[in-house]
Coordinates of C-alpha atoms in Angstrom, one line a residue:
X1 CA -206.1 84.1 -16.3
X2 CA -208.9 81.7 -15.4
X3 CA -209.5 81.2 -11.7
X4 CA -209.9 77.5 -12.1
X5 CA -207.3 75.6 -10.2
X6 CA -204.9 73.4 -12.3
X7 CA -206.6 70.1 -11.3
X8 CA -206.9 67.7 -14.1
X9 CA -209.7 65.8 -12.3
X10 CA -212.1 68.7 -12.9
X11 CA -214.9 67.9 -15.4
X12 CA -214.2 69.7 -18.7
X13 CA -217.0 70.4 -21.1
X14 CA -217.6 71.9 -24.5
X15 CA -220.5 72.3 -26.9
X16 CA -219.8 68.8 -28.2
X17 CA -220.6 67.3 -24.8
X18 CA -223.5 69.7 -23.9
X19 CA -225.6 69.2 -27.0
X20 CA -226.6 65.6 -26.2
X21 CA -227.5 66.6 -22.6
X22 CA -229.8 69.4 -23.8
X23 CA -231.4 67.0 -26.3
X24 CA -231.9 64.5 -23.6
X25 CA -233.7 67.2 -21.5
X26 CA -236.0 68.0 -24.5
X27 CA -236.9 64.3 -24.6
X28 CA -237.8 64.3 -20.9
X29 CA -234.9 62.0 -19.9
X30 CA -233.7 62.0 -16.3
X31 CA -230.4 60.2 -16.7
X32 CA -228.0 60.4 -19.7
X33 CA -224.6 59.0 -20.5
X34 CA -222.3 61.9 -21.2
X35 CA -218.5 62.7 -21.4
X36 CA -217.1 64.9 -18.7
X37 CA -213.6 64.9 -20.1
X38 CA -213.9 66.0 -23.7
X39 CA -214.8 62.6 -25.2
X40 CA -212.3 60.4 -23.4
X41 CA -214.8 58.5 -21.2
X42 CA -218.5 58.6 -20.4
X43 CA -220.3 59.0 -17.1
X44 CA -223.8 59.0 -15.8
X45 CA -225.3 62.5 -15.5
X46 CA -228.7 63.2 -13.8
X47 CA -231.0 65.8 -15.2
X48 CA -233.1 67.9 -12.9
X49 CA -235.4 70.9 -12.9
X50 CA -232.6 73.4 -12.2
X51 CA -229.7 71.7 -14.1
X52 CA -227.6 68.6 -14.1
X53 CA -225.9 66.7 -11.3
X54 CA -222.4 65.3 -11.9
X55 CA -221.1 62.1 -10.4
X56 CA -219.0 64.0 -7.9
X57 CA -222.0 65.7 -6.5
X58 CA -221.5 69.0 -8.2
X59 CA -224.5 70.6 -10.0
X60 CA -224.5 72.9 -12.9
X61 CA -227.5 75.1 -13.8
X62 CA -229.1 75.0 -17.2
X63 CA -228.2 78.6 -17.9
X64 CA -224.5 77.7 -17.6
X65 CA -225.0 74.8 -20.1
X66 CA -226.7 77.1 -22.5
X67 CA -223.7 79.4 -22.4
X68 CA -221.2 76.6 -23.0
X69 CA -223.2 75.3 -26.0
X70 CA -223.2 78.7 -27.5
X71 CA -219.4 78.9 -27.5
X72 CA -218.0 76.7 -30.3
X73 CA -214.4 77.6 -29.6
X74 CA -214.3 77.3 -25.9
X75 CA -213.7 74.5 -23.3
X76 CA -215.0 75.0 -19.7
X77 CA -213.7 73.5 -16.5
X78 CA -216.4 72.8 -13.9
X79 CA -215.4 73.6 -10.3
X80 CA -217.6 74.4 -7.3
X81 CA -220.7 74.3 -9.5
X82 CA -219.3 77.0 -11.8
X83 CA -218.2 76.7 -15.4
X84 CA -215.1 78.8 -16.2
X85 CA -213.6 79.1 -19.6
X86 CA -210.1 77.6 -19.9
X87 CA -208.0 80.6 -21.0
X88 CA -204.8 82.3 -19.9
X89 CA -203.1 85.5 -20.8
X90 CA -199.3 85.5 -20.8
X91 CA -197.9 88.9 -19.7
X92 CA -194.4 87.7 -20.5
X93 CA -195.1 87.0 -24.2
X94 CA -198.3 89.1 -24.6
X95 CA -200.2 86.1 -25.9
X96 CA -203.7 84.7 -25.1
X97 CA -204.0 81.0 -24.8
X98 CA -207.2 79.0 -24.7
X99 CA -208.4 75.4 -25.2
X100 CA -210.5 74.9 -28.3
X101 CA -212.7 71.8 -28.7
X102 CA -212.8 69.6 -31.8
X103 CA -214.6 66.4 -32.6
X104 CA -211.8 64.5 -30.9
X105 CA -208.8 66.0 -29.0
X106 CA -208.9 69.7 -28.4
X107 CA -206.3 72.1 -29.7
X108 CA -204.8 75.2 -28.1
X109 CA -205.4 78.6 -29.6
X110 CA -202.5 81.0 -29.4
X111 CA -203.8 84.5 -29.8
X112 CA -206.6 83.0 -31.8
X113 CA -204.6 80.7 -34.0
X114 CA -204.8 76.9 -33.6
X115 CA -201.6 75.1 -32.9
X116 CA -202.8 71.9 -34.7
X117 CA -204.3 71.2 -38.0
X118 CA -208.1 71.1 -37.6
X119 CA -209.4 71.3 -41.2
X120 CA -210.2 67.8 -42.4
X121 CA -208.1 66.3 -39.6
X122 CA -208.2 66.3 -35.8
X123 CA -205.3 67.3 -33.6
X124 CA -204.4 63.8 -32.5
X125 CA -204.3 62.5 -36.0
X126 CA -202.1 65.5 -36.8
X127 CA -199.8 64.4 -34.0
X128 CA -199.7 60.8 -35.2
X129 CA -198.7 61.8 -38.7
X130 CA -195.7 63.7 -37.3
X131 CA -194.7 60.6 -35.3
X132 CA -195.1 58.3 -38.3
X133 CA -192.9 60.5 -40.4
X134 CA -189.9 59.5 -38.4
X135 CA -190.7 55.9 -37.5
X136 CA -189.3 53.7 -36.2
X137 CA -189.1 55.7 -33.0
X138 CA -186.1 54.5 -31.0
X139 CA -183.9 55.6 -28.2
X140 CA -184.4 59.0 -26.7
X141 CA -186.6 61.7 -28.3
X142 CA -186.6 65.5 -28.1
X143 CA -189.8 67.4 -28.6
X144 CA -188.9 71.1 -29.1
X145 CA -192.3 72.6 -28.5
X146 CA -194.6 71.0 -25.8
X147 CA -197.9 72.8 -26.3
X148 CA -200.5 70.4 -25.1
X149 CA -198.0 67.6 -25.0
X150 CA -199.6 65.3 -27.6
X151 CA -196.3 64.7 -29.4
X152 CA -194.4 63.9 -26.2
X153 CA -197.2 61.6 -25.0
X154 CA -197.3 59.6 -28.2
X155 CA -193.5 59.4 -28.5
X156 CA -193.2 58.2 -24.9
X157 CA -195.4 55.1 -25.8
X158 CA -192.5 53.9 -27.9
X159 CA -189.3 55.7 -27.0
X160 CA -186.9 55.1 -24.2
X161 CA -187.7 58.5 -22.8
X162 CA -188.8 61.9 -24.1
X163 CA -187.6 65.4 -23.3
X164 CA -190.0 68.2 -24.2
X165 CA -189.4 72.0 -24.1
X166 CA -192.0 74.7 -23.5
X167 CA -191.1 78.4 -23.6
X168 CA -194.2 79.8 -21.8
X169 CA -195.4 78.5 -18.4
X170 CA -198.8 80.0 -19.2
X171 CA -199.2 77.5 -22.0
X172 CA -198.5 74.7 -19.5
X173 CA -201.5 75.9 -17.4
X174 CA -203.8 75.1 -20.3
X175 CA -202.2 71.7 -20.7
X176 CA -202.8 70.9 -17.0
X177 CA -206.5 71.5 -17.4
X178 CA -206.8 69.5 -20.6
X179 CA -207.9 65.9 -20.0
X180 CA -206.1 64.7 -23.2
X181 CA -202.8 66.0 -21.7
X182 CA -202.8 64.0 -18.5
X183 CA -200.0 61.7 -19.5
X184 CA -197.8 64.7 -20.0
X185 CA -197.7 65.1 -16.2
X186 CA -198.2 61.4 -15.2
X187 CA -195.8 59.5 -17.4
X188 CA -192.3 59.3 -15.7
X189 CA -190.7 58.8 -19.1
X190 CA -191.5 62.4 -20.0
X191 CA -189.2 65.1 -18.8
X192 CA -190.5 68.7 -19.1
X193 CA -188.2 71.7 -19.6
X194 CA -189.3 75.3 -19.3
X195 CA -187.2 77.6 -21.5
X196 CA -186.4 79.0 -24.9
X197 CA -185.7 76.1 -27.2
X198 CA -183.0 78.0 -29.0
X199 CA -181.0 78.3 -25.8
X200 CA -182.2 75.1 -24.0
X201 CA -180.8 72.8 -26.6
X202 CA -177.3 74.1 -25.9
X203 CA -177.4 72.2 -22.6
X204 CA -177.7 68.8 -24.2
X205 CA -174.6 66.7 -25.0
X206 CA -173.6 65.7 -28.5
X207 CA -175.7 62.8 -29.9
X208 CA -178.2 62.9 -27.0
X209 CA -181.2 62.0 -29.1
X210 CA -182.2 59.4 -31.7
X211 CA -185.2 61.4 -32.9
X212 CA -186.1 65.1 -32.8
X213 CA -189.5 66.5 -33.5
X214 CA -189.1 70.2 -34.2
X215 CA -192.6 71.8 -34.2
X216 CA -192.0 75.5 -33.8
X217 CA -194.5 78.3 -34.0
X218 CA -194.9 80.0 -37.4
X219 CA -191.8 81.6 -39.0
X220 CA -193.2 85.1 -38.3
X221 CA -193.4 84.4 -34.6
X222 CA -190.1 82.4 -34.1
X223 CA -187.8 83.0 -37.0
X224 CA -184.7 82.0 -35.0
X225 CA -186.1 78.4 -34.7
X226 CA -185.9 78.2 -38.5
X227 CA -182.4 79.5 -38.7
X228 CA -179.2 77.7 -39.8
X229 CA -177.8 78.2 -36.3
X230 CA -180.8 76.4 -34.8
X231 CA -180.4 73.5 -37.2
X232 CA -176.7 73.3 -36.4
X233 CA -177.6 73.0 -32.7
X234 CA -180.2 70.3 -33.4
X235 CA -177.7 68.5 -35.7
X236 CA -175.1 68.4 -32.9
X237 CA -177.4 66.8 -30.4
X238 CA -178.9 64.2 -32.8
X239 CA -177.0 60.9 -32.9
X240 CA -175.5 59.6 -36.2
X241 CA -178.3 57.8 -38.1
X242 CA -180.9 59.8 -36.3
X243 CA -183.8 61.7 -37.9
X244 CA -185.4 65.1 -37.4
X245 CA -189.0 65.9 -38.2
X246 CA -189.5 69.6 -38.9
X247 CA -193.1 70.8 -39.0
X248 CA -193.5 73.5 -41.6
X249 CA -197.2 73.8 -42.6
X250 CA -199.0 73.0 -45.9
X251 CA -196.1 72.3 -48.3
X252 CA -198.5 72.8 -51.2
X253 CA -199.3 76.4 -50.2
X254 CA -197.2 79.3 -51.6
X255 CA -196.0 80.2 -48.1
X256 CA -195.4 76.6 -47.0
X257 CA -193.5 75.9 -50.2
X258 CA -191.3 79.0 -49.7
X259 CA -190.6 78.2 -46.0
X260 CA -189.9 74.5 -46.8
X261 CA -187.5 75.4 -49.6
X262 CA -185.4 77.7 -47.3
X263 CA -185.5 75.3 -44.4
X264 CA -184.3 72.4 -46.6
X265 CA -181.4 74.5 -47.8
X266 CA -180.4 75.5 -44.3
X267 CA -180.8 72.0 -42.9
X268 CA -178.4 70.7 -45.5
X269 CA -176.0 73.5 -44.9
X270 CA -176.0 72.7 -41.2
X271 CA -174.8 69.1 -41.9
X272 CA -177.9 67.0 -42.6
X273 CA -177.2 64.5 -45.4
X274 CA -180.7 64.2 -46.8
X275 CA -184.0 66.1 -46.5
X276 CA -187.2 64.5 -47.5
X277 CA -190.6 66.2 -48.0
X278 CA -193.5 64.7 -46.0
X279 CA -196.6 66.5 -47.3
X280 CA -199.0 64.2 -45.4
X281 CA -197.4 65.4 -42.2
X282 CA -196.9 69.0 -43.3
X283 CA -193.2 68.9 -42.8
X284 CA -189.7 67.7 -43.7
X285 CA -187.6 64.8 -42.4
X286 CA -183.8 65.4 -42.2
X287 CA -181.4 62.5 -41.9
X288 CA -178.0 62.6 -40.1

């Protein structure tokens, strides 16, 4: 596990932010405007002989910047003048988590696999498409897989409140260091639950939520979250007239088509009246 403390005010950098700084150095510049939070904002950075000076007074040597720019799948938190890769190993689930940069919001790698779509789309647009699939967002919302919290953050901008479930505390450590996840911890409308979604939903009362966003890991990793019993539990806690978005994956791929077909059949068997394919969001929408 990274030794970086879980303080979201740390500067977080990737090769996207370092390249302009190195270019500015080649051009002989002494001051450059750069992002220290993975593209969210920009700050003034001073360039010196030995490295760069950040606004908070910390300095980072040029060698450290060269190491960051050489790693295209890593994000680095800067603390005490050191750059440490944001990564965690979960002993409980035998999984490696790390933060991977993109041109916009970062994604989280789970044992090397990205948890968002990143080909031809960025993670935040991926999130927005899921939200749009079940608009209008009204009432209370359940997000069954927190991850970096993008779904909960976006839903909370519209919903009455959002409950989000994360099975692995190690994944939450990554989110705490991700500048794009700050609202997950700051927004009082978001309630976080640590636990197994399959069991955690049992604690909610009938009709508790107007919208549910079910975004489980792949079928091979969490088959129970694609089961008819799981869908029955979600059906029970969804209010009448509510909608459920179920992320599947590329519906046009052979595997996605197969999983979607089975999921649609089980959703209807569990009580949902109508299941609609949403290929632009890589999922299904089930209506109660």
